[in-house]
PDB file of C-alpha atoms in Angstrom:
ATOM      1  CA  MET A   1     -19.501  -6.822  -5.895  1.00  0.00           C
ATOM      2  CA  THR A   2     -16.686  -5.557  -8.049  1.00  0.00           C
ATOM      3  CA  LEU A   3     -15.254  -2.200  -7.099  1.00  0.00           C
ATOM      4  CA  HIS A   4     -13.401  -0.482  -9.916  1.00  0.00           C
ATOM      5  CA  TRP A   5     -11.013   2.217  -8.757  1.00  0.00           C
ATOM      6  CA  ASN A   6     -12.202   4.603 -11.443  1.00  0.00           C
ATOM      7  CA  GLN A   7     -15.873   4.508 -10.381  1.00  0.00           C
ATOM      8  CA  ASP A   8     -17.241   7.984  -9.747  1.00  0.00           C
ATOM      9  CA  GLU A   9     -19.980   6.821  -7.393  1.00  0.00           C
ATOM     10  CA  ILE A  10     -19.712   4.249  -4.634  1.00  0.00           C
ATOM     11  CA  SER A  11     -22.533   5.759  -2.603  1.00  0.00           C
ATOM     12  CA  ASN A  12     -23.607   2.682  -0.656  1.00  0.00           C
ATOM     13  CA  LEU A  13     -19.986   2.066   0.387  1.00  0.00           C
ATOM     14  CA  SER A  14     -18.755   5.621   0.834  1.00  0.00           C
ATOM     15  CA  ASN A  15     -17.294   6.451   4.237  1.00  0.00           C
ATOM     16  CA  THR A  16     -18.261   3.100   5.772  1.00  0.00           C
ATOM     17  CA  PHE A  17     -14.981   1.235   6.309  1.00  0.00           C
ATOM     18  CA  ASP A  18     -12.958   1.121   9.520  1.00  0.00           C
ATOM     19  CA  VAL A  19     -10.140  -0.721   7.757  1.00  0.00           C
ATOM     20  CA  VAL A  20      -9.166  -1.254   4.132  1.00  0.00           C
ATOM     21  CA  ILE A  21      -6.387  -3.784   3.450  1.00  0.00           C
ATOM     22  CA  ALA A  22      -4.519  -3.956   0.163  1.00  0.00           C
ATOM     23  CA  SER A  23      -1.378  -5.619  -1.137  1.00  0.00           C
ATOM     24  CA  ASP A  24       0.598  -5.230  -4.346  1.00  0.00           C
ATOM     25  CA  CYS A  25      -1.658  -2.446  -5.659  1.00  0.00           C
ATOM     26  CA  THR A  26       0.738   0.440  -6.164  1.00  0.00           C
ATOM     27  CA  PHE A  27       2.963  -0.754  -9.021  1.00  0.00           C
ATOM     28  CA  PHE A  28       1.167   0.912 -11.915  1.00  0.00           C
ATOM     29  CA  LYS A  29       1.368   4.690 -11.788  1.00  0.00           C
ATOM     30  CA  GLU A  30      -1.586   5.157 -14.129  1.00  0.00           C
ATOM     31  CA  PHE A  31      -3.906   3.823 -11.387  1.00  0.00           C
ATOM     32  CA  HIS A  32      -2.485   5.805  -8.438  1.00  0.00           C
ATOM     33  CA  LYS A  33      -4.928   8.708  -8.570  1.00  0.00           C
ATOM     34  CA  ASP A  34      -7.987   6.439  -8.803  1.00  0.00           C
ATOM     35  CA  LEU A  35      -6.742   4.146  -6.019  1.00  0.00           C
ATOM     36  CA  ALA A  36      -6.026   7.082  -3.695  1.00  0.00           C
ATOM     37  CA  ARG A  37      -9.459   8.570  -4.401  1.00  0.00           C
ATOM     38  CA  THR A  38     -11.125   5.192  -3.775  1.00  0.00           C
ATOM     39  CA  VAL A  39      -9.356   4.810  -0.416  1.00  0.00           C
ATOM     40  CA  GLN A  40     -10.419   8.316   0.553  1.00  0.00           C
ATOM     41  CA  CYS A  41     -14.039   7.513  -0.385  1.00  0.00           C
ATOM     42  CA  LEU A  42     -14.134   4.210   1.507  1.00  0.00           C
ATOM     43  CA  LEU A  43     -12.633   5.276   4.853  1.00  0.00           C
ATOM     44  CA  LYS A  44     -15.056   6.460   7.524  1.00  0.00           C
ATOM     45  CA  ASN A  45     -15.254  10.208   8.106  1.00  0.00           C
ATOM     46  CA  VAL A  46     -16.121   9.830  11.794  1.00  0.00           C
ATOM     47  CA  GLY A  47     -13.958   7.975  14.299  1.00  0.00           C
ATOM     48  CA  SER A  48     -10.755   6.206  13.442  1.00  0.00           C
ATOM     49  CA  SER A  49     -10.220   4.435  10.155  1.00  0.00           C
ATOM     50  CA  GLU A  50      -7.184   3.410   8.148  1.00  0.00           C
ATOM     51  CA  ALA A  51      -6.042   1.715   4.972  1.00  0.00           C
ATOM     52  CA  ILE A  52      -3.204  -0.749   5.329  1.00  0.00           C
ATOM     53  CA  PHE A  53      -1.018  -1.428   2.313  1.00  0.00           C
ATOM     54  CA  PHE A  54       1.877  -3.828   1.882  1.00  0.00           C
ATOM     55  CA  SER A  55       3.935  -2.875  -1.120  1.00  0.00           C
ATOM     56  CA  PRO A  56       7.533  -2.871  -2.320  1.00  0.00           C
ATOM     57  CA  LYS A  57       8.894   0.534  -3.278  1.00  0.00           C
ATOM     58  CA  ARG A  58       9.520  -0.466  -6.912  1.00  0.00           C
ATOM     59  CA  GLY A  59      11.638   2.519  -7.894  1.00  0.00           C
ATOM     60  CA  ASP A  60       9.556   5.652  -7.391  1.00  0.00           C
ATOM     61  CA  SER A  61       6.181   3.917  -7.813  1.00  0.00           C
ATOM     62  CA  LEU A  62       5.288   3.807  -4.112  1.00  0.00           C
ATOM     63  CA  ASP A  63       6.479   7.399  -3.617  1.00  0.00           C
ATOM     64  CA  LYS A  64       4.282   8.552  -6.519  1.00  0.00           C
ATOM     65  CA  PHE A  65       1.289   6.771  -4.984  1.00  0.00           C
ATOM     66  CA  LEU A  66       1.946   8.436  -1.628  1.00  0.00           C
ATOM     67  CA  GLU A  67       1.990  11.823  -3.376  1.00  0.00           C
ATOM     68  CA  GLU A  68      -1.532  11.064  -4.619  1.00  0.00           C
ATOM     69  CA  ILE A  69      -2.543  10.046  -1.080  1.00  0.00           C
ATOM     70  CA  LYS A  70      -1.363  13.463   0.179  1.00  0.00           C
ATOM     71  CA  GLU A  71      -3.242  15.240  -2.599  1.00  0.00           C
ATOM     72  CA  THR A  72      -6.500  13.622  -1.465  1.00  0.00           C
ATOM     73  CA  GLY A  73      -5.953  15.093   2.018  1.00  0.00           C
ATOM     74  CA  LEU A  74      -5.057  11.796   3.654  1.00  0.00           C
ATOM     75  CA  HIS A  75      -2.008  11.110   5.838  1.00  0.00           C
ATOM     76  CA  PHE A  76       0.373   8.172   5.764  1.00  0.00           C
ATOM     77  CA  SER A  77       3.254   6.489   7.544  1.00  0.00           C
ATOM     78  CA  VAL A  78       5.727   3.990   6.096  1.00  0.00           C
ATOM     79  CA  THR A  79       7.318   1.258   8.229  1.00  0.00           C
ATOM     80  CA  GLU A  80      10.057  -1.095   7.059  1.00  0.00           C
ATOM     81  CA  TYR A  81      10.437  -3.125  10.264  1.00  0.00           C
ATOM     82  CA  TYR A  82       6.947  -4.314  11.210  1.00  0.00           C
ATOM     83  CA  ASP A  83       7.468  -7.990  12.056  1.00  0.00           C
ATOM     84  CA  ALA A  84      10.528  -9.762  13.479  1.00  0.00           C
ATOM     85  CA  GLU A  85      10.133 -12.951  11.433  1.00  0.00           C
ATOM     86  CA  ILE A  86       9.554 -11.139   8.146  1.00  0.00           C
ATOM     87  CA  TRP A  87      12.544  -8.888   8.833  1.00  0.00           C
ATOM     88  CA  LYS A  88      14.720 -11.927   9.617  1.00  0.00           C
ATOM     89  CA  ARG A  89      13.737 -13.574   6.328  1.00  0.00           C
ATOM     90  CA  HIS A  90      14.335 -10.317   4.451  1.00  0.00           C
ATOM     91  CA  GLN A  91      17.819 -10.052   5.967  1.00  0.00           C
ATOM     92  CA  GLY A  92      18.547 -13.633   4.885  1.00  0.00           C
ATOM     93  CA  PHE A  93      17.458 -12.897   1.328  1.00  0.00           C
ATOM     94  CA  MET A  94      19.622  -9.762   1.298  1.00  0.00           C
ATOM     95  CA  LYS A  95      22.636 -11.902   2.311  1.00  0.00           C
ATOM     96  CA  GLY A  96      22.050 -14.213  -0.652  1.00  0.00           C
ATOM     97  CA  ASP A  97      19.819 -16.869   0.910  1.00  0.00           C
ATOM     98  CA  HIS A  98      19.278 -19.420  -1.843  1.00  0.00           C
ATOM     99  CA  ASP A  99      15.526 -19.662  -1.192  1.00  0.00           C
ATOM    100  CA  TRP A 100      15.009 -16.539  -3.309  1.00  0.00           C
ATOM    101  CA  PRO A 101      17.723 -16.021  -5.914  1.00  0.00           C
ATOM    102  CA  GLY A 102      17.674 -12.551  -7.433  1.00  0.00           C
ATOM    103  CA  TYR A 103      16.007 -10.979  -4.388  1.00  0.00           C
ATOM    104  CA  VAL A 104      16.207  -7.183  -4.592  1.00  0.00           C
ATOM    105  CA  LYS A 105      14.873  -5.146  -1.661  1.00  0.00           C
ATOM    106  CA  ASP A 106      13.349  -2.353  -3.769  1.00  0.00           C
ATOM    107  CA  HIS A 107      11.473  -4.806  -5.947  1.00  0.00           C
ATOM    108  CA  CYS A 108      10.616  -7.575  -3.460  1.00  0.00           C
ATOM    109  CA  TYR A 109      10.410  -6.391   0.155  1.00  0.00           C
ATOM    110  CA  PRO A 110       6.961  -5.057   1.102  1.00  0.00           C
ATOM    111  CA  VAL A 111       6.892  -2.062   3.392  1.00  0.00           C
ATOM    112  CA  LEU A 112       3.881  -1.356   5.585  1.00  0.00           C
ATOM    113  CA  VAL A 113       1.971   1.781   4.628  1.00  0.00           C
ATOM    114  CA  ARG A 114      -0.776   3.067   6.923  1.00  0.00           C
ATOM    115  CA  VAL A 115      -3.134   5.663   5.481  1.00  0.00           C
ATOM    116  CA  THR A 116      -5.448   7.690   7.733  1.00  0.00           C
ATOM    117  CA  ARG A 117      -7.708  10.724   7.492  1.00  0.00           C
TER     118      ARG A 117
END
């Protein structure tokens, strides 16, 4: 099944997910409102549920998405240090590790975003 973020009705899926996982979805500001609304529709109303995003900040793109998350009534936390090995590699890239020339933290390093009701 294809789920388009701008769908008005997702009745058979609404409020059924314990966990939603997404990566690299927050770059385009024109989709932020629909993505935030879709996450809000998918997460369970009863019990614990969360959406987990991995996304670079990309200027103000991630911040703009998180504003939409707040407007839907959801809550979020942002974590930069979430895994020792990933952090170690990130630090190497920041010091000019030749495995990733042109590495820029804002554009390349994914932060962990947890969205809850």
